[in-house]
Amino acid sequence: QPSDALILGKIKNVDCVLLARHGRHHTIMPSNVNYRANIWALKEENCSHILVTTACGSLREEIQPGDLVIIDQFIDR
């Protein structure tokens, strides 16, 4: 089953579905997230695109809190 209940709504009149992949109260550890169930649930809601956000720190001084960084490498599980 997915990590949490899906939240359906609109952003600027575009249908959107939100899913807290670690649970709404952040109770699911990254290694325990059921990614297949999450993708299946989004597919069942006819989602055509998935946008994922993340927050983390940096060890590079030139990257300050509040900076937006677009990653070009990731781990695809």
PDB file of N, CA and C in Angstrom, residues 2-58:
ATOM      1  N   PRO A   2       0.396   2.374  -0.537  1.00  0.00           N
ATOM      2  CA  PRO A   2       1.230   3.574  -0.628  1.00  0.00           C
ATOM      3  C   PRO A   2       1.600   4.116   0.750  1.00  0.00           C
ATOM      4  N   SER A   3       2.569   5.014   0.755  1.00  0.00           N
ATOM      5  CA  SER A   3       3.099   5.575   1.994  1.00  0.00           C
ATOM      6  C   SER A   3       2.059   6.336   2.812  1.00  0.00           C
ATOM      7  N   ASP A   4       1.082   6.923   2.153  1.00  0.00           N
ATOM      8  CA  ASP A   4       0.057   7.706   2.845  1.00  0.00           C
ATOM      9  C   ASP A   4      -1.121   7.894   1.905  1.00  0.00           C
ATOM     10  N   ALA A   5      -2.157   8.518   2.394  1.00  0.00           N
ATOM     11  CA  ALA A   5      -3.323   8.814   1.557  1.00  0.00           C
ATOM     12  C   ALA A   5      -2.938   9.853   0.512  1.00  0.00           C
ATOM     13  N   LEU A   6      -3.515   9.720  -0.672  1.00  0.00           N
ATOM     14  CA  LEU A   6      -3.286  10.707  -1.723  1.00  0.00           C
ATOM     15  C   LEU A   6      -4.128  11.944  -1.429  1.00  0.00           C
ATOM     16  N   ILE A   7      -3.566  13.095  -1.714  1.00  0.00           N
ATOM     17  CA  ILE A   7      -4.280  14.363  -1.553  1.00  0.00           C
ATOM     18  C   ILE A   7      -4.512  14.914  -2.949  1.00  0.00           C
ATOM     19  N   LEU A   8      -5.772  15.037  -3.340  1.00  0.00           N
ATOM     20  CA  LEU A   8      -6.118  15.524  -4.663  1.00  0.00           C
ATOM     21  C   LEU A   8      -6.526  16.991  -4.586  1.00  0.00           C
ATOM     22  N   GLY A   9      -6.099  17.755  -5.561  1.00  0.00           N
ATOM     23  CA  GLY A   9      -6.450  19.172  -5.601  1.00  0.00           C
ATOM     24  C   GLY A   9      -6.060  19.783  -6.927  1.00  0.00           C
ATOM     25  N   LYS A  10      -6.027  21.100  -6.958  1.00  0.00           N
ATOM     26  CA  LYS A  10      -5.656  21.829  -8.167  1.00  0.00           C
ATOM     27  C   LYS A  10      -4.634  22.892  -7.813  1.00  0.00           C
ATOM     28  N   ILE A  11      -3.686  23.099  -8.717  1.00  0.00           N
ATOM     29  CA  ILE A  11      -2.740  24.204  -8.617  1.00  0.00           C
ATOM     30  C   ILE A  11      -2.884  24.986  -9.911  1.00  0.00           C
ATOM     31  N   LYS A  12      -3.346  26.233  -9.796  1.00  0.00           N
ATOM     32  CA  LYS A  12      -3.609  27.076 -10.975  1.00  0.00           C
ATOM     33  C   LYS A  12      -4.456  26.325 -11.994  1.00  0.00           C
ATOM     34  N   ASN A  13      -5.518  25.696 -11.524  1.00  0.00           N
ATOM     35  CA  ASN A  13      -6.492  24.978 -12.334  1.00  0.00           C
ATOM     36  C   ASN A  13      -5.942  23.708 -13.009  1.00  0.00           C
ATOM     37  N   VAL A  14      -4.815  23.205 -12.533  1.00  0.00           N
ATOM     38  CA  VAL A  14      -4.259  21.938 -13.034  1.00  0.00           C
ATOM     39  C   VAL A  14      -4.465  20.883 -11.955  1.00  0.00           C
ATOM     40  N   ASP A  15      -5.096  19.769 -12.325  1.00  0.00           N
ATOM     41  CA  ASP A  15      -5.297  18.680 -11.364  1.00  0.00           C
ATOM     42  C   ASP A  15      -3.954  18.175 -10.858  1.00  0.00           C
ATOM     43  N   CYS A  16      -3.836  18.028  -9.546  1.00  0.00           N
ATOM     44  CA  CYS A  16      -2.596  17.564  -8.930  1.00  0.00           C
ATOM     45  C   CYS A  16      -2.904  16.534  -7.854  1.00  0.00           C
ATOM     46  N   VAL A  17      -1.949  15.644  -7.631  1.00  0.00           N
ATOM     47  CA  VAL A  17      -2.043  14.643  -6.576  1.00  0.00           C
ATOM     48  C   VAL A  17      -0.766  14.730  -5.751  1.00  0.00           C
ATOM     49  N   LEU A  18      -0.911  14.855  -4.451  1.00  0.00           N
ATOM     50  CA  LEU A  18       0.247  14.898  -3.564  1.00  0.00           C
ATOM     51  C   LEU A  18       0.321  13.599  -2.774  1.00  0.00           C
ATOM     52  N   LEU A  19       1.546  13.116  -2.593  1.00  0.00           N
ATOM     53  CA  LEU A  19       1.768  11.911  -1.807  1.00  0.00           C
ATOM     54  C   LEU A  19       3.037  12.103  -0.991  1.00  0.00           C
ATOM     55  N   ALA A  20       2.913  12.009   0.312  1.00  0.00           N
ATOM     56  CA  ALA A  20       4.084  12.114   1.197  1.00  0.00           C
ATOM     57  C   ALA A  20       4.780  10.765   1.209  1.00  0.00           C
ATOM     58  N   ARG A  21       5.898  10.655   0.487  1.00  0.00           N
ATOM     59  CA  ARG A  21       6.508   9.336   0.321  1.00  0.00           C
ATOM     60  C   ARG A  21       7.083   8.766   1.606  1.00  0.00           C
ATOM     61  N   HIS A  22       7.352   9.596   2.602  1.00  0.00           N
ATOM     62  CA  HIS A  22       7.819   9.105   3.900  1.00  0.00           C
ATOM     63  C   HIS A  22       6.697   9.125   4.929  1.00  0.00           C
ATOM     64  N   GLY A  23       5.457   9.279   4.461  1.00  0.00           N
ATOM     65  CA  GLY A  23       4.307   9.393   5.348  1.00  0.00           C
ATOM     66  C   GLY A  23       4.132  10.842   5.763  1.00  0.00           C
ATOM     67  N   ARG A  24       2.915  11.227   6.030  1.00  0.00           N
ATOM     68  CA  ARG A  24       2.604  12.616   6.371  1.00  0.00           C
ATOM     69  C   ARG A  24       3.358  13.091   7.612  1.00  0.00           C
ATOM     70  N   HIS A  25       3.640  12.174   8.520  1.00  0.00           N
ATOM     71  CA  HIS A  25       4.364  12.533   9.750  1.00  0.00           C
ATOM     72  C   HIS A  25       5.813  12.059   9.689  1.00  0.00           C
ATOM     73  N   HIS A  26       6.293  11.772   8.484  1.00  0.00           N
ATOM     74  CA  HIS A  26       7.672  11.354   8.227  1.00  0.00           C
ATOM     75  C   HIS A  26       8.062  10.150   9.098  1.00  0.00           C
ATOM     76  N   THR A  27       7.229   9.139   9.071  1.00  0.00           N
ATOM     77  CA  THR A  27       7.435   7.955   9.900  1.00  0.00           C
ATOM     78  C   THR A  27       8.056   6.778   9.151  1.00  0.00           C
ATOM     79  N   ILE A  28       8.206   6.896   7.826  1.00  0.00           N
ATOM     80  CA  ILE A  28       8.741   5.788   7.030  1.00  0.00           C
ATOM     81  C   ILE A  28      10.182   6.107   6.640  1.00  0.00           C
ATOM     82  N   MET A  29      11.091   5.243   7.024  1.00  0.00           N
ATOM     83  CA  MET A  29      12.498   5.416   6.685  1.00  0.00           C
ATOM     84  C   MET A  29      12.686   5.231   5.170  1.00  0.00           C
ATOM     85  N   PRO A  30      13.677   5.908   4.570  1.00  0.00           N
ATOM     86  CA  PRO A  30      13.878   5.808   3.115  1.00  0.00           C
ATOM     87  C   PRO A  30      13.986   4.370   2.608  1.00  0.00           C
ATOM     88  N   SER A  31      14.626   3.500   3.344  1.00  0.00           N
ATOM     89  CA  SER A  31      14.769   2.114   2.889  1.00  0.00           C
ATOM     90  C   SER A  31      13.474   1.324   3.001  1.00  0.00           C
ATOM     91  N   ASN A  32      12.471   1.873   3.685  1.00  0.00           N
ATOM     92  CA  ASN A  32      11.196   1.172   3.855  1.00  0.00           C
ATOM     93  C   ASN A  32      10.069   1.728   2.992  1.00  0.00           C
ATOM     94  N   VAL A  33      10.360   2.745   2.190  1.00  0.00           N
ATOM     95  CA  VAL A  33       9.323   3.318   1.323  1.00  0.00           C
ATOM     96  C   VAL A  33       8.968   2.300   0.250  1.00  0.00           C
ATOM     97  N   ASN A  34       7.679   2.033   0.100  1.00  0.00           N
ATOM     98  CA  ASN A  34       7.211   1.108  -0.920  1.00  0.00           C
ATOM     99  C   ASN A  34       6.995   1.903  -2.218  1.00  0.00           C
ATOM    100  N   TYR A  35       8.091   2.099  -2.960  1.00  0.00           N
ATOM    101  CA  TYR A  35       8.038   2.934  -4.161  1.00  0.00           C
ATOM    102  C   TYR A  35       7.084   2.378  -5.206  1.00  0.00           C
ATOM    103  N   ARG A  36       7.047   1.068  -5.356  1.00  0.00           N
ATOM    104  CA  ARG A  36       6.135   0.461  -6.340  1.00  0.00           C
ATOM    105  C   ARG A  36       4.677   0.767  -6.007  1.00  0.00           C
ATOM    106  N   ALA A  37       4.328   0.664  -4.745  1.00  0.00           N
ATOM    107  CA  ALA A  37       2.949   0.963  -4.341  1.00  0.00           C
ATOM    108  C   ALA A  37       2.637   2.436  -4.563  1.00  0.00           C
ATOM    109  N   ASN A  38       3.607   3.305  -4.288  1.00  0.00           N
ATOM    110  CA  ASN A  38       3.390   4.734  -4.505  1.00  0.00           C
ATOM    111  C   ASN A  38       3.150   5.038  -5.987  1.00  0.00           C
ATOM    112  N   ILE A  39       3.992   4.472  -6.855  1.00  0.00           N
ATOM    113  CA  ILE A  39       3.832   4.691  -8.294  1.00  0.00           C
ATOM    114  C   ILE A  39       2.507   4.108  -8.770  1.00  0.00           C
ATOM    115  N   TRP A  40       2.164   2.941  -8.272  1.00  0.00           N
ATOM    116  CA  TRP A  40       0.888   2.310  -8.655  1.00  0.00           C
ATOM    117  C   TRP A  40      -0.289   3.202  -8.258  1.00  0.00           C
ATOM    118  N   ALA A  41      -0.255   3.735  -7.049  1.00  0.00           N
ATOM    119  CA  ALA A  41      -1.350   4.595  -6.581  1.00  0.00           C
ATOM    120  C   ALA A  41      -1.476   5.843  -7.459  1.00  0.00           C
ATOM    121  N   LEU A  42      -0.342   6.425  -7.842  1.00  0.00           N
ATOM    122  CA  LEU A  42      -0.381   7.607  -8.712  1.00  0.00           C
ATOM    123  C   LEU A  42      -0.896   7.238 -10.100  1.00  0.00           C
ATOM    124  N   LYS A  43      -0.505   6.073 -10.592  1.00  0.00           N
ATOM    125  CA  LYS A  43      -0.998   5.604 -11.887  1.00  0.00           C
ATOM    126  C   LYS A  43      -2.504   5.394 -11.847  1.00  0.00           C
ATOM    127  N   GLU A  44      -3.005   4.846 -10.743  1.00  0.00           N
ATOM    128  CA  GLU A  44      -4.447   4.619 -10.599  1.00  0.00           C
ATOM    129  C   GLU A  44      -5.236   5.940 -10.621  1.00  0.00           C
ATOM    130  N   GLU A  45      -4.572   7.032 -10.246  1.00  0.00           N
ATOM    131  CA  GLU A  45      -5.210   8.367 -10.297  1.00  0.00           C
ATOM    132  C   GLU A  45      -4.962   9.057 -11.637  1.00  0.00           C
ATOM    133  N   ASN A  46      -4.413   8.290 -12.602  1.00  0.00           N
ATOM    134  CA  ASN A  46      -4.150   8.788 -13.950  1.00  0.00           C
ATOM    135  C   ASN A  46      -3.142   9.934 -13.992  1.00  0.00           C
ATOM    136  N   CYS A  47      -2.165   9.914 -13.105  1.00  0.00           N
ATOM    137  CA  CYS A  47      -1.104  10.932 -13.139  1.00  0.00           C
ATOM    138  C   CYS A  47      -0.244  10.700 -14.376  1.00  0.00           C
ATOM    139  N   SER A  48       0.074  11.777 -15.066  1.00  0.00           N
ATOM    140  CA  SER A  48       0.891  11.661 -16.273  1.00  0.00           C
ATOM    141  C   SER A  48       2.342  12.082 -16.021  1.00  0.00           C
ATOM    142  N   HIS A  49       2.590  12.835 -14.950  1.00  0.00           N
ATOM    143  CA  HIS A  49       3.931  13.302 -14.623  1.00  0.00           C
ATOM    144  C   HIS A  49       4.145  13.177 -13.117  1.00  0.00           C
ATOM    145  N   ILE A  50       5.397  12.984 -12.733  1.00  0.00           N
ATOM    146  CA  ILE A  50       5.741  12.933 -11.308  1.00  0.00           C
ATOM    147  C   ILE A  50       6.868  13.918 -11.061  1.00  0.00           C
ATOM    148  N   LEU A  51       6.659  14.838 -10.129  1.00  0.00           N
ATOM    149  CA  LEU A  51       7.696  15.762  -9.688  1.00  0.00           C
ATOM    150  C   LEU A  51       8.050  15.399  -8.263  1.00  0.00           C
ATOM    151  N   VAL A  52       9.328  15.264  -7.982  1.00  0.00           N
ATOM    152  CA  VAL A  52       9.777  14.852  -6.661  1.00  0.00           C
ATOM    153  C   VAL A  52      10.670  15.933  -6.078  1.00  0.00           C
ATOM    154  N   THR A  53      10.466  16.242  -4.817  1.00  0.00           N
ATOM    155  CA  THR A  53      11.316  17.228  -4.150  1.00  0.00           C
ATOM    156  C   THR A  53      12.112  16.542  -3.053  1.00  0.00           C
ATOM    157  N   THR A  54      13.180  17.175  -2.673  1.00  0.00           N
ATOM    158  CA  THR A  54      13.989  16.677  -1.569  1.00  0.00           C
ATOM    159  C   THR A  54      14.635  17.863  -0.872  1.00  0.00           C
ATOM    160  N   ALA A  55      14.979  17.681   0.346  1.00  0.00           N
ATOM    161  CA  ALA A  55      15.675  18.725   1.100  1.00  0.00           C
ATOM    162  C   ALA A  55      16.867  18.076   1.784  1.00  0.00           C
ATOM    163  N   CYS A  56      17.995  18.719   1.677  1.00  0.00           N
ATOM    164  CA  CYS A  56      19.190  18.183   2.329  1.00  0.00           C
ATOM    165  C   CYS A  56      20.202  19.301   2.496  1.00  0.00           C
ATOM    166  N   GLY A  57      21.211  19.025   3.230  1.00  0.00           N
ATOM    167  CA  GLY A  57      22.270  20.005   3.445  1.00  0.00           C
ATOM    168  C   GLY A  57      23.383  19.829   2.428  1.00  0.00           C
ATOM    169  N   SER A  58      24.368  20.698   2.519  1.00  0.00           N
ATOM    170  CA  SER A  58      25.511  20.637   1.619  1.00  0.00           C
ATOM    171  C   SER A  58      26.786  20.893   2.411  1.00  0.00           C
TER     172      SER A  58
END
